[in-house]
Amino acid sequence: MRRRTSLRWGLSVLLALGTAALGLTPVAAAPAQPTQARPLSPGLVTAMQRDLGLSASQARTRLKQEAAATHLAPRAEQAAGAAFGGTWYDAARGTLVVGLTDTGTAAADSVRSLGTRVVSVAHSARTLDAAKAVLDKAARADGAPAAVRSWHVDPRTSTVVAEIRKGAERSAAVTAFLAPARKAGLLTILTYAAKETPQTFAAGTVGGDPYYINGNTRCSIGFSVVGGFVSAGHCGTAGSSVVGWDGSAMGTFAGSSFPGNDYSYIQIGNGWWTVPVVLGWGTVSDVLVRGSAVAPVGSSICRSGSTTHWHCGTVLTQNETVNYSQGSVYELTGTSVCAEPGDSGGSFITGDQAQGVTSGGWGNCTSGGQTWFQPVNEILTRYGLTLVTA
């Protein structure tokens, strides 16, 4: 593999720095507890100051609180049992919030003892997930109306939220599609402008960017795994060839799924190798990846991509179904982070915990917008992969 000698491109090989040289060893994904006590990348704090309007001290405090919330979330769900209605991070209070359908039980006391804030919600997560699953089943069977941008469970309102293009809320197709959730009394409708229709963020060839598929499409690397890296499924199909930023052969798509899912696994060789970093592109310092614990809704999150580089925002939704023109994609996570064509497949990370790979969105990084990502743990499980971590 050929390398440029400049500092920027020495970093921008996108995981083409040797793990042995850095003294780093690939280990299993998703450790039991995030190691947020380790020093943070200065660039991560800087980006959160810029995109979230925080001071450096506030950014560090928030990352510490979010790491604690991420660790507590699965324990709280287990303690809550059948009364569990979902979790989210409350940035104003710096705590994990747990929704329960019954707040006066021993189970509720157990949840409180973990240090979480307990609130009453109307419906259990099981009930809400079942209602969303009915919509997912209909979309898989017959497709969703084009005017329906997405649908997801919102634990904060204890409803199934559907986002509908403004003016189409009462159309026959939309009404019929949403009827099961409306009949169950679980539906909330939000509207969006036509310009906010989601699209994937792949792009035509632009020189000096992470990787190219079959010579004419550019996407961004997500995260290193043992044997290669993961990215978005819409970037290429199984067997598609991949070259790196320098034009040298990199590998091939060993697996890809889109629509339905939006993930892929690219096996590499030809002198390329992997490291557990998310690039700052010379704008911010690179960030080490130490695991893949899932950040709750409300947490801060940052994204690195080959077009717009580094931007931050918050986690808005989880397990959201997004209706692209190519078909619906399920189990995505929604964020307030911007992105643009060429950023597809790029890394989403909270603190030092890998979250997922960029799928698509609407808007841009000048006027703002929204993005969705495919959670990385699903990709690891699907292909039996091991995340490369520091």
Coordinates of C-alpha atoms in Angstrom, one line a residue:
M1 CA 0.0 0.0 0.0
R2 CA 1.4 3.4 -1.0
R3 CA 1.4 6.2 1.7
R4 CA 1.7 9.9 1.5
T5 CA 4.2 11.6 3.7
S6 CA 2.1 14.5 5.1
L7 CA 0.8 14.3 8.6
R8 CA -2.8 14.6 7.5
W9 CA -2.6 11.6 5.1
G10 CA -0.5 9.7 7.6
L11 CA -3.6 9.9 9.8
S12 CA -6.1 9.6 7.0
V13 CA -5.3 6.1 5.8
L14 CA -8.4 5.3 7.8
L15 CA -7.1 2.6 10.0
A16 CA -4.1 1.8 7.9
L17 CA -1.8 2.4 10.9
G18 CA -0.5 -0.8 12.4
T19 CA -1.9 -2.0 15.8
A20 CA 1.5 -3.5 16.6
A21 CA 3.2 -0.2 16.1
L22 CA 0.8 1.4 18.5
G23 CA 0.9 -1.4 21.0
L24 CA -2.8 -2.0 20.6
T25 CA -4.6 -5.3 20.6
P26 CA -7.9 -6.3 19.1
V27 CA -10.3 -7.4 21.8
A28 CA -14.0 -8.3 22.0
A29 CA -16.6 -5.6 21.6
A30 CA -18.9 -4.0 24.2
P31 CA -17.1 -4.3 27.6
A32 CA -19.3 -4.5 30.6
Q33 CA -18.4 -0.9 31.7
P34 CA -17.2 2.0 29.6
T35 CA -13.7 3.1 30.5
Q36 CA -14.6 6.8 30.4
A37 CA -12.0 7.6 33.1
R38 CA -9.3 7.4 30.5
P39 CA -8.1 10.8 29.1
L40 CA -10.5 12.2 26.5
S41 CA -9.4 13.4 23.1
P42 CA -9.1 17.2 23.1
G43 CA -10.7 17.3 19.7
L44 CA -13.8 15.5 21.0
V45 CA -14.3 18.2 23.7
T46 CA -13.7 20.9 21.1
A47 CA -16.3 19.5 18.7
M48 CA -18.9 19.2 21.5
Q49 CA -18.2 22.8 22.4
R50 CA -18.8 23.9 18.8
D51 CA -21.8 21.8 18.0
L52 CA -23.6 21.5 21.4
G53 CA -22.8 25.0 22.8
L54 CA -21.0 23.6 25.8
S55 CA -17.9 24.8 27.7
A56 CA -15.0 22.5 27.9
S57 CA -15.9 21.7 31.5
Q58 CA -19.5 21.0 30.6
A59 CA -18.5 18.7 27.8
R60 CA -16.2 16.6 30.1
T61 CA -18.9 16.4 32.7
R62 CA -21.5 15.4 30.2
L63 CA -19.3 12.6 28.8
K64 CA -18.7 11.3 32.3
Q65 CA -22.4 11.3 33.1
E66 CA -23.4 9.7 29.8
A67 CA -20.9 6.9 30.4
A68 CA -22.5 6.2 33.7
A69 CA -26.0 6.3 32.1
T70 CA -24.9 3.9 29.4
H71 CA -23.6 1.5 32.0
L72 CA -26.8 1.7 34.1
A73 CA -29.4 1.4 31.2
P74 CA -29.3 -2.4 30.8
R75 CA -29.3 -3.0 34.6
A76 CA -32.3 -0.7 35.0
E77 CA -34.2 -2.6 32.3
Q78 CA -33.5 -5.9 34.0
A79 CA -34.5 -4.5 37.4
A80 CA -37.8 -3.0 36.1
G81 CA -39.1 -6.3 34.6
A82 CA -42.5 -6.1 32.9
A83 CA -43.1 -2.5 34.0
F84 CA -40.2 -1.3 31.9
G85 CA -41.2 1.6 29.6
G86 CA -37.8 2.7 28.2
T87 CA -34.8 4.8 29.2
W88 CA -33.3 8.1 28.1
Y89 CA -30.6 10.5 29.2
D90 CA -31.7 13.8 30.8
A91 CA -29.0 16.3 29.8
A92 CA -30.4 19.0 32.1
R93 CA -30.1 16.7 35.2
G94 CA -27.2 14.6 34.0
T95 CA -29.0 11.4 34.9
L96 CA -30.5 8.3 33.3
V97 CA -34.4 8.4 33.3
V98 CA -36.3 5.2 33.5
G99 CA -40.0 5.0 32.5
L100 CA -42.1 2.6 34.5
T101 CA -45.8 1.7 34.1
D102 CA -46.0 1.1 37.9
T103 CA -43.8 3.3 40.1
G104 CA -44.9 2.0 43.4
T105 CA -43.5 -1.5 43.4
A106 CA -40.4 -3.2 44.8
A107 CA -39.1 -3.4 41.2
A108 CA -39.4 0.4 41.0
D109 CA -37.5 0.7 44.2
S110 CA -34.8 -1.5 42.8
V111 CA -34.5 0.8 39.7
R112 CA -34.2 3.9 41.9
S113 CA -31.5 2.2 44.0
L114 CA -29.3 2.2 40.9
G115 CA -29.2 6.0 41.0
T116 CA -31.6 6.6 38.2
R117 CA -34.7 8.9 38.0
V118 CA -38.0 7.0 37.8
V119 CA -41.0 8.5 36.0
S120 CA -44.5 7.1 35.3
V121 CA -45.3 6.2 31.7
A122 CA -48.6 5.0 30.1
H123 CA -47.3 1.9 28.3
S124 CA -44.6 -0.7 28.6
A125 CA -41.8 -0.9 26.2
R126 CA -43.1 -4.4 25.2
T127 CA -46.4 -2.9 24.2
L128 CA -44.9 -0.1 22.2
D129 CA -42.4 -2.3 20.5
A130 CA -45.2 -4.7 19.5
A131 CA -47.2 -1.8 17.9
K132 CA -44.1 -0.7 16.0
A133 CA -43.5 -4.2 14.9
V134 CA -46.9 -4.3 13.2
L135 CA -46.0 -1.3 11.1
D136 CA -42.6 -2.9 10.3
K137 CA -44.3 -6.1 9.2
A138 CA -46.7 -4.1 6.9
A139 CA -43.7 -2.2 5.4
R140 CA -41.8 -5.4 4.7
A141 CA -44.8 -7.0 3.1
D142 CA -46.2 -4.1 1.0
G143 CA -43.9 -1.2 1.4
A144 CA -44.6 2.0 3.3
P145 CA -46.2 5.1 1.7
A146 CA -43.6 7.5 0.4
A147 CA -45.1 10.3 2.6
V148 CA -44.1 8.3 5.7
R149 CA -40.5 9.3 6.5
S150 CA -40.0 7.1 9.6
W151 CA -41.6 5.6 12.6
H152 CA -40.2 4.8 16.1
V153 CA -41.0 4.2 19.7
D154 CA -40.5 7.3 21.9
P155 CA -40.2 6.3 25.5
R156 CA -40.5 9.9 26.7
T157 CA -44.1 10.2 25.3
S158 CA -44.8 6.5 25.6
T159 CA -46.1 6.5 22.0
V160 CA -45.3 5.2 18.5
V161 CA -44.2 8.4 16.6
A162 CA -44.7 8.5 12.8
E163 CA -43.2 11.3 10.8
I164 CA -45.4 12.3 7.8
R165 CA -44.8 14.7 5.0
K166 CA -46.8 17.9 5.7
G167 CA -50.1 17.8 3.9
A168 CA -50.3 14.0 3.6
E169 CA -51.4 13.3 7.1
R170 CA -54.9 12.4 6.1
S171 CA -54.2 10.6 2.8
A172 CA -55.8 7.2 2.3
A173 CA -52.5 5.4 2.1
V174 CA -51.0 7.0 5.2
T175 CA -54.2 6.5 7.2
A176 CA -54.4 2.8 6.3
F177 CA -50.7 2.2 7.1
L178 CA -50.9 3.8 10.5
A179 CA -54.4 2.4 11.4
P180 CA -53.1 -0.4 13.8
A181 CA -51.1 2.1 16.0
R182 CA -53.9 4.6 15.9
K183 CA -56.5 2.0 16.9
A184 CA -54.4 0.9 19.8
G185 CA -54.2 4.5 21.1
L186 CA -50.4 4.6 20.8
L187 CA -49.9 6.9 17.8
T188 CA -48.3 10.4 17.7
I189 CA -47.9 12.1 14.3
L190 CA -45.2 14.6 13.5
T191 CA -44.9 16.4 10.2
Y192 CA -41.9 17.3 8.1
A193 CA -41.2 19.5 5.0
A194 CA -40.7 17.9 1.6
K195 CA -37.0 19.1 1.6
E196 CA -36.4 17.0 4.7
T197 CA -37.0 13.7 3.0
P198 CA -34.2 11.2 4.0
Q199 CA -31.6 10.0 1.5
T200 CA -28.4 8.0 1.7
F201 CA -25.1 9.8 1.8
A202 CA -23.0 8.0 -0.8
A203 CA -21.2 10.1 -3.4
G204 CA -19.4 10.0 -6.7
T205 CA -15.6 9.8 -6.8
V206 CA -13.8 12.7 -5.2
G207 CA -10.0 12.5 -4.9
G208 CA -8.3 12.0 -1.5
D209 CA -11.1 10.3 0.5
P210 CA -11.3 7.1 2.4
Y211 CA -12.4 4.4 0.1
Y212 CA -14.0 3.9 -3.3
I213 CA -16.4 1.1 -4.5
N214 CA -15.9 -0.3 -8.0
G215 CA -14.0 2.8 -9.0
N216 CA -17.0 5.3 -9.0
T217 CA -18.6 5.6 -5.6
R218 CA -17.1 7.1 -2.4
C219 CA -18.1 6.2 1.1
S220 CA -16.6 6.4 4.6
I221 CA -15.1 3.7 6.8
G222 CA -17.1 3.0 10.0
F223 CA -15.1 1.0 12.5
S224 CA -12.2 -1.5 12.3
V225 CA -13.0 -5.1 13.0
V226 CA -10.7 -8.1 12.9
G227 CA -10.1 -8.7 9.2
G228 CA -11.4 -5.4 7.9
F229 CA -14.0 -2.8 8.6
V230 CA -17.7 -2.2 8.7
S231 CA -19.6 0.5 6.7
A232 CA -23.0 1.1 5.1
G233 CA -24.8 -1.5 3.0
H234 CA -25.9 0.9 0.3
C235 CA -22.3 1.7 -0.5
G236 CA -21.7 -1.6 -2.3
T237 CA -22.9 -5.2 -2.8
A238 CA -21.2 -8.4 -1.9
G239 CA -18.2 -8.9 -4.2
S240 CA -17.7 -5.2 -5.0
S241 CA -14.1 -4.2 -5.1
V242 CA -12.7 -1.5 -2.8
V243 CA -9.6 0.8 -3.2
G244 CA -8.2 3.1 -0.6
W245 CA -7.7 6.9 -0.6
D246 CA -4.4 6.4 -2.5
G247 CA -5.9 4.2 -5.3
S248 CA -4.3 1.0 -4.1
A249 CA -6.3 -2.2 -3.8
M250 CA -7.9 -2.5 -0.4
G251 CA -10.3 -5.5 -0.4
T252 CA -13.9 -6.6 -1.2
F253 CA -17.3 -6.5 0.3
A254 CA -17.7 -9.8 2.1
G255 CA -21.3 -9.0 3.0
S256 CA -23.8 -6.3 2.5
S257 CA -27.5 -5.6 3.2
F258 CA -29.7 -2.8 1.9
P259 CA -32.6 -1.9 2.1
G260 CA -34.1 -3.7 5.2
N261 CA -30.7 -3.1 6.8
D262 CA -27.9 -0.8 6.0
Y263 CA -24.7 -2.4 6.9
S264 CA -21.7 -4.1 5.2
Y265 CA -18.5 -5.9 6.0
I266 CA -15.4 -5.2 3.9
Q267 CA -12.5 -7.7 4.1
I268 CA -9.1 -6.1 3.6
G269 CA -5.6 -7.2 2.5
N270 CA -3.0 -5.9 0.1
G271 CA -0.9 -4.3 2.9
W272 CA -3.8 -2.6 4.7
W273 CA -4.4 -3.2 8.4
T274 CA -6.6 -1.9 11.2
V275 CA -6.5 0.4 14.2
P276 CA -9.1 1.4 16.8
V277 CA -9.4 5.0 15.9
V278 CA -12.0 7.5 14.6
L279 CA -10.4 10.2 12.5
G280 CA -10.5 13.9 13.4
W281 CA -9.2 14.8 9.9
G282 CA -6.7 17.2 11.3
T283 CA -9.5 19.4 12.6
V284 CA -9.7 17.5 15.9
S285 CA -7.5 14.9 17.5
D286 CA -8.2 11.2 16.6
V287 CA -10.4 9.3 19.1
L288 CA -9.6 5.8 20.3
V289 CA -12.4 3.2 20.3
R290 CA -12.6 1.2 23.5
G291 CA -15.9 -0.6 23.2
S292 CA -19.5 -0.4 21.8
A293 CA -21.8 0.1 24.8
V294 CA -25.0 1.7 23.6
A295 CA -25.6 5.3 24.5
P296 CA -29.2 6.1 25.7
V297 CA -31.5 8.5 23.9
G298 CA -30.5 12.1 24.9
S299 CA -26.8 11.3 24.9
S300 CA -24.3 13.4 23.0
I301 CA -22.8 11.7 19.9
C302 CA -20.2 12.7 17.3
R303 CA -19.7 11.6 13.7
S304 CA -16.7 11.4 11.4
G305 CA -17.0 11.3 7.7
S306 CA -14.9 11.8 4.6
T307 CA -16.9 14.8 3.3
T308 CA -17.8 16.9 6.4
H309 CA -15.3 15.4 8.8
W310 CA -16.3 15.8 12.5
H311 CA -19.7 17.0 13.8
C312 CA -21.6 16.4 17.0
G313 CA -25.2 16.4 18.2
T314 CA -27.5 14.2 20.3
V315 CA -29.2 10.8 20.1
L316 CA -32.9 11.5 19.2
T317 CA -34.4 8.0 18.7
Q318 CA -33.6 4.3 18.8
N319 CA -35.1 1.4 16.8
E320 CA -36.5 3.8 14.2
T321 CA -37.7 2.6 10.8
V322 CA -36.7 5.0 8.0
N323 CA -38.4 4.9 4.7
Y324 CA -35.9 5.7 1.9
S325 CA -36.8 5.8 -1.7
Q326 CA -35.1 2.5 -2.1
G327 CA -37.1 0.9 0.7
S328 CA -37.5 0.9 4.4
V329 CA -34.5 0.3 6.8
Y330 CA -35.2 -1.0 10.3
E331 CA -33.6 -0.6 13.7
L332 CA -31.8 2.6 12.9
T333 CA -30.8 5.3 15.5
G334 CA -31.7 8.9 14.8
T335 CA -29.5 11.8 15.6
S336 CA -29.3 15.6 15.3
V337 CA -25.9 15.4 13.7
C338 CA -25.5 16.8 10.1
A339 CA -24.0 14.9 7.2
E340 CA -23.5 15.1 3.4
P341 CA -22.9 12.9 0.4
G342 CA -19.8 10.8 0.9
D343 CA -20.2 10.6 4.7
S344 CA -22.2 7.3 4.3
G345 CA -20.7 4.5 6.4
G346 CA -18.8 6.8 8.6
S347 CA -18.3 6.5 12.4
F348 CA -20.8 7.5 15.1
I349 CA -19.2 7.5 18.6
T350 CA -20.1 8.6 22.1
G351 CA -17.1 9.2 24.3
D352 CA -14.9 6.2 23.4
Q353 CA -17.8 3.9 22.7
A354 CA -18.6 3.0 19.0
Q355 CA -22.3 3.5 18.2
G356 CA -22.8 2.8 14.5
V357 CA -22.2 3.6 10.9
T358 CA -23.9 6.5 9.0
S359 CA -26.9 5.4 6.9
G360 CA -28.6 8.6 5.6
G361 CA -30.5 11.7 6.5
W362 CA -31.7 15.1 5.2
G363 CA -30.1 18.5 5.1
N364 CA -26.4 19.4 5.2
C365 CA -23.7 20.8 7.5
T366 CA -24.4 24.4 6.4
S367 CA -28.1 24.7 7.1
G368 CA -28.4 21.7 9.5
G369 CA -30.3 18.5 9.2
Q370 CA -30.7 15.0 10.7
T371 CA -29.0 11.6 10.3
W372 CA -29.6 8.0 11.1
F373 CA -27.1 5.3 11.7
Q374 CA -27.1 1.5 11.8
P375 CA -26.0 0.3 15.3
V376 CA -22.6 -1.3 15.2
N377 CA -23.4 -4.2 17.5
E378 CA -26.0 -5.5 15.1
I379 CA -23.4 -5.6 12.4
L380 CA -20.9 -7.4 14.6
T381 CA -23.5 -10.0 15.5
R382 CA -24.7 -10.4 11.9
Y383 CA -21.3 -11.2 10.5
G384 CA -19.7 -12.7 13.7
L385 CA -17.1 -9.9 13.8
T386 CA -14.9 -8.6 16.6
L387 CA -14.5 -4.8 17.0
V388 CA -10.9 -3.7 17.2
T389 CA -10.5 -1.7 20.4
A390 CA -7.7 0.1 22.3

